[in-house]
Short mmCIF file of C-alpha atoms and ligand atoms in Angstrom, two decimals:
data_model
loop_
_atom_site.label_atom_id
_atom_site.label_comp_id
_atom_site.label_asym_id
_atom_site.label_seq_id
_atom_site.Cartn_x
_atom_site.Cartn_y
_atom_site.Cartn_z
CA MET A 1 101.90 100.01 91.74
CA ARG A 2 103.93 99.73 94.94
CA LEU A 3 102.12 100.87 98.02
CA ILE A 4 102.55 100.83 101.79
CA LEU A 5 99.54 100.91 104.12
CA ILE A 6 100.31 102.24 107.59
CA GLY A 7 97.92 102.55 110.50
CA PRO A 8 97.22 101.44 114.06
CA PRO A 9 95.83 97.98 114.77
CA GLY A 10 92.19 97.63 113.73
CA VAL A 11 92.16 100.66 111.45
CA GLY A 12 91.07 98.50 108.50
CA LYS A 13 94.49 98.02 106.86
CA GLY A 14 94.02 94.33 106.16
CA THR A 15 90.54 94.77 104.70
CA GLN A 16 91.64 97.68 102.51
CA ALA A 17 94.87 95.94 101.47
CA ARG A 18 92.83 93.00 100.20
CA ARG A 19 90.53 95.32 98.26
CA LEU A 20 93.46 97.23 96.74
CA ALA A 21 95.29 94.03 95.85
CA GLU A 22 92.21 92.77 94.02
CA HIS A 23 91.61 96.14 92.34
CA PHE A 24 95.14 96.48 91.01
CA GLY A 25 95.75 92.74 90.45
CA ILE A 26 98.87 92.68 92.62
CA PRO A 27 99.69 90.68 95.78
CA GLN A 28 99.00 91.83 99.32
CA VAL A 29 102.15 91.30 101.38
CA ALA A 30 100.90 91.16 104.96
CA THR A 31 103.64 90.34 107.43
CA GLY A 32 101.11 89.49 110.18
CA ASP A 33 99.45 86.91 107.88
CA MET A 34 102.85 85.51 106.87
CA LEU A 35 103.85 85.15 110.53
CA ARG A 36 100.51 83.51 111.42
CA ASP A 37 101.12 81.01 108.58
CA HIS A 38 104.53 80.20 110.09
CA VAL A 39 102.94 79.71 113.53
CA ARG A 40 100.25 77.44 112.05
CA ASP A 41 102.84 75.42 110.10
CA GLU A 42 105.06 75.20 113.21
CA THR A 43 108.18 76.37 111.37
CA GLU A 44 111.27 77.52 113.28
CA LEU A 45 110.34 81.14 112.55
CA GLY A 46 106.79 80.43 113.72
CA ARG A 47 108.09 79.06 117.02
CA GLN A 48 110.18 82.21 117.57
CA ALA A 49 107.35 84.56 116.60
CA GLN A 50 104.46 82.97 118.48
CA ALA A 51 105.24 84.16 122.01
CA ILE A 52 106.16 87.65 120.79
CA MET A 53 102.91 87.99 118.84
CA ALA A 54 100.79 86.72 121.73
CA LYS A 55 102.19 89.57 123.86
CA GLY A 56 101.45 92.16 121.17
CA LYS A 57 105.16 92.96 120.76
CA LEU A 58 107.12 93.19 117.52
CA VAL A 59 109.10 90.36 115.93
CA PRO A 60 112.79 91.46 115.47
CA ASP A 61 113.48 93.64 112.44
CA ASP A 62 116.13 91.34 110.90
CA ILE A 63 113.73 88.38 110.83
CA ILE A 64 110.98 90.49 109.26
CA LEU A 65 113.27 92.10 106.68
CA ALA A 66 114.60 88.71 105.51
CA MET A 67 111.05 87.35 105.24
CA VAL A 68 109.83 90.39 103.26
CA GLU A 69 112.82 90.47 100.93
CA ALA A 70 112.28 86.81 100.01
CA ARG A 71 108.61 87.54 99.32
CA LEU A 72 109.32 90.62 97.18
CA ARG A 73 111.80 88.62 95.11
CA GLU A 74 109.06 86.15 94.10
CA PRO A 75 107.92 86.60 90.48
CA GLU A 76 104.37 87.29 91.68
CA ALA A 77 105.56 90.56 93.26
CA ALA A 78 107.48 91.75 90.20
CA GLY A 79 104.59 93.89 88.92
CA GLY A 80 103.84 95.56 92.25
CA PHE A 81 102.57 94.87 95.76
CA ILE A 82 100.64 96.26 98.70
CA LEU A 83 102.62 96.17 101.94
CA ASP A 84 100.29 95.68 104.89
CA GLY A 85 101.69 95.78 108.43
CA PHE A 86 105.22 96.41 107.19
CA PRO A 87 107.32 98.47 107.73
CA ARG A 88 106.45 98.72 111.40
CA THR A 89 109.57 100.49 112.74
CA VAL A 90 111.91 103.12 111.32
CA PRO A 91 114.72 100.51 110.96
CA GLN A 92 112.30 98.38 108.91
CA GLY A 93 111.55 101.46 106.76
CA VAL A 94 115.26 102.00 106.21
CA GLY A 95 115.70 98.27 105.49
CA LEU A 96 112.86 98.42 102.97
CA THR A 97 114.51 101.35 101.18
CA VAL A 98 117.66 99.23 100.82
CA ILE A 99 115.68 96.19 99.58
CA LEU A 100 113.86 98.31 96.98
CA GLU A 101 117.17 99.73 95.77
CA ARG A 102 118.51 96.20 95.38
CA LEU A 103 115.40 95.24 93.41
CA ASP A 104 115.72 98.47 91.41
CA VAL A 105 112.12 99.55 92.04
CA THR A 106 110.50 102.53 93.76
CA LEU A 107 107.40 103.11 95.86
CA ASP A 108 104.40 104.99 94.46
CA ALA A 109 102.70 105.99 97.70
CA ILE A 110 102.52 105.49 101.43
CA VAL A 111 98.94 105.60 102.67
CA ALA A 112 98.48 106.27 106.38
CA ILE A 113 94.98 105.45 107.64
CA SER A 114 93.87 106.99 110.92
CA VAL A 115 90.84 106.48 113.16
CA LYS A 116 89.99 107.59 116.71
CA GLN A 117 91.12 105.07 119.29
CA ASP A 118 87.65 104.35 120.77
CA VAL A 119 86.31 103.48 117.31
CA ILE A 120 89.18 101.05 116.85
CA LEU A 121 88.67 99.32 120.19
CA THR A 122 85.02 98.62 119.31
CA ARG A 123 86.04 97.36 115.87
CA LEU A 124 88.74 95.03 117.13
CA ALA A 125 86.43 93.41 119.67
CA ALA A 126 84.03 92.56 116.81
CA ARG A 127 86.69 91.43 114.30
CA ARG A 128 86.55 87.84 113.07
CA THR A 129 88.86 86.09 110.62
CA CYS A 130 88.10 83.03 108.48
CA ALA A 131 90.33 80.23 109.80
CA ARG A 132 90.54 78.75 106.29
CA CYS A 133 91.27 81.69 103.95
CA GLY A 134 91.99 84.66 106.24
CA ALA A 135 89.08 86.83 105.00
CA ILE A 136 88.29 89.53 107.57
CA TYR A 137 84.80 90.39 108.88
CA ASN A 138 83.38 92.66 111.50
CA LEU A 139 80.28 91.42 113.27
CA VAL A 140 78.96 94.98 113.53
CA ILE A 141 80.02 96.93 110.45
CA ASN A 142 80.93 94.23 107.93
CA PRO A 143 79.31 90.90 108.82
CA PRO A 144 79.27 87.98 106.36
CA LYS A 145 75.95 87.68 104.45
CA THR A 146 75.20 84.42 106.26
CA MET A 147 76.19 84.60 109.92
CA GLY A 148 79.15 82.32 110.64
CA VAL A 149 79.89 81.48 106.99
CA CYS A 150 82.84 82.97 105.06
CA GLU A 151 81.68 84.62 101.81
CA ALA A 152 85.04 84.10 100.16
CA CYS A 153 85.55 80.35 100.70
CA GLY A 154 82.44 78.96 102.47
CA GLY A 155 84.50 78.18 105.60
CA THR A 156 82.45 77.98 108.78
CA GLU A 157 85.13 78.77 111.33
CA LEU A 158 85.17 82.53 111.85
CA ILE A 159 87.57 83.03 114.72
CA GLN A 160 88.81 85.85 116.92
CA ARG A 161 92.56 86.41 116.76
CA ASP A 162 94.40 85.63 120.01
CA ASP A 163 95.94 89.10 120.00
CA ASP A 164 92.54 90.84 119.71
CA ARG A 165 91.95 90.34 123.44
CA PRO A 166 91.66 93.68 125.34
CA GLU A 167 94.96 93.49 127.26
CA THR A 168 96.94 92.66 124.10
CA ILE A 169 95.15 95.35 122.10
CA LYS A 170 96.35 97.97 124.61
CA LYS A 171 99.94 96.75 124.20
CA ARG A 172 99.65 96.80 120.40
CA PHE A 173 98.48 100.42 120.53
CA ASP A 174 101.45 101.40 122.69
CA VAL A 175 103.78 99.65 120.27
CA TYR A 176 102.18 101.49 117.34
CA ARG A 177 102.54 104.87 119.01
CA GLU A 178 106.13 104.32 120.11
CA GLN A 179 107.62 102.31 117.26
CA THR A 180 105.44 102.59 114.15
CA SER A 181 104.09 106.16 114.10
CA PRO A 182 107.64 107.65 113.76
CA LEU A 183 107.56 106.18 110.24
CA LEU A 184 105.22 109.00 109.24
CA ALA A 185 108.02 111.50 109.88
CA TYR A 186 110.40 109.19 107.98
CA TYR A 187 108.16 109.16 104.88
CA ARG A 188 106.74 112.70 104.97
CA PRO A 189 109.81 114.31 103.31
CA THR A 190 109.48 111.92 100.35
CA GLY A 191 106.25 113.70 99.33
CA MET A 192 104.64 110.26 98.85
CA LEU A 193 102.75 110.15 102.15
CA ARG A 194 98.94 110.34 101.83
CA GLU A 195 96.87 110.57 105.01
CA VAL A 196 93.35 109.13 104.79
CA ALA A 197 90.55 109.11 107.38
CA GLY A 198 89.54 105.52 108.12
CA GLU A 199 85.99 106.29 109.23
CA GLY A 200 82.87 105.29 107.29
CA THR A 201 82.01 102.09 105.48
CA VAL A 202 84.59 99.77 103.93
CA ASP A 203 83.56 101.08 100.48
CA GLU A 204 83.86 104.72 101.49
CA ILE A 205 87.33 104.23 102.95
CA PHE A 206 88.38 102.31 99.83
CA HIS A 207 87.29 105.21 97.62
CA ASN A 208 89.05 107.70 99.89
CA ILE A 209 92.25 105.72 99.43
CA LEU A 210 91.88 105.56 95.64
CA ALA A 211 91.22 109.31 95.58
CA ALA A 212 94.35 109.95 97.65
CA LEU A 213 96.66 108.01 95.33
CA PRO A 214 98.78 109.83 92.73
CA GLU A 215 96.44 110.64 89.84
CA LYS A 216 97.72 108.08 87.34
CA LEU A 217 97.15 105.28 89.89
CA GLY A 218 93.90 106.28 91.56
CA GLN A 219 91.96 105.61 88.35
CA GLY A 220 93.15 101.99 88.63
P1 AMP B 1 99.11 92.26 112.22
O1 AMP B 1 98.35 91.12 111.64
O2 AMP B 1 99.76 93.13 111.18
O3 AMP B 1 98.30 93.05 113.22
O4 AMP B 1 100.35 91.62 113.04
C1 AMP B 1 100.13 90.75 114.13
C2 AMP B 1 101.41 90.63 114.94
O5 AMP B 1 102.47 90.08 114.12
C3 AMP B 1 101.99 91.94 115.47
O6 AMP B 1 101.39 92.35 116.68
C4 AMP B 1 103.46 91.58 115.64
O7 AMP B 1 103.68 90.78 116.79
C5 AMP B 1 103.71 90.69 114.42
N1 AMP B 1 104.12 91.49 113.23
C6 AMP B 1 103.44 91.66 112.07
N2 AMP B 1 104.10 92.43 111.22
C7 AMP B 1 105.25 92.79 111.84
C8 AMP B 1 106.36 93.60 111.48
N3 AMP B 1 106.42 94.24 110.29
N4 AMP B 1 107.37 93.73 112.38
C9 AMP B 1 107.33 93.11 113.58
N5 AMP B 1 106.32 92.34 113.98
C10 AMP B 1 105.28 92.17 113.13
#
């Protein structure tokens, strides 16, 4: 199972990618998480990416493509993967096509999740991430069972991402509209694009995604 999740910031991609990865027993390849790990570990790449991410802009395509190719070559990704937050530009989509050809594998589906912008703004303001394991919560629609405690790892630091501040959110939306949404036109002719409404509970959206997958996969 090789899947791409596309959608604007805050649409629930990360949450759904985690669910799908667990469901299908394949890794979630989230470029935003990988970049945040580099920033935390103060690598050279992390130093380059930090300022760009804080402004809500995109890290250059060549850096991202090299990082993703290395990840997809790891044995863990041999049986499939969920791409979350990548590709984010048409050149990244083209680059991914080349990488997949080199690896001699093909995609199964591209799932585009959409939600009205005002719903997303409310969601992003309430989003919290576990500083230890990266689990994602929403204080309004998906809070942890015990307030302030991560259900996945017991961590007690549930933090707001730097780039979830209102002025950066606006920039990230503009970037999505201008640079990422053209990917839908890139993938539509492949016949693999599935468009799913991202409204409702986390469970409902998850089932909508499973139902939208090609029949042999949706049964999981
Ligand atoms: P995300 O966690 O996917 O919302 O990504 C957070 C930030 O990381 C983005 O706003 C970008 O600055 C950067 N980023 C993540 N994925 C990519 C990508 N595929 N291409 C360029 N920049 C990215």
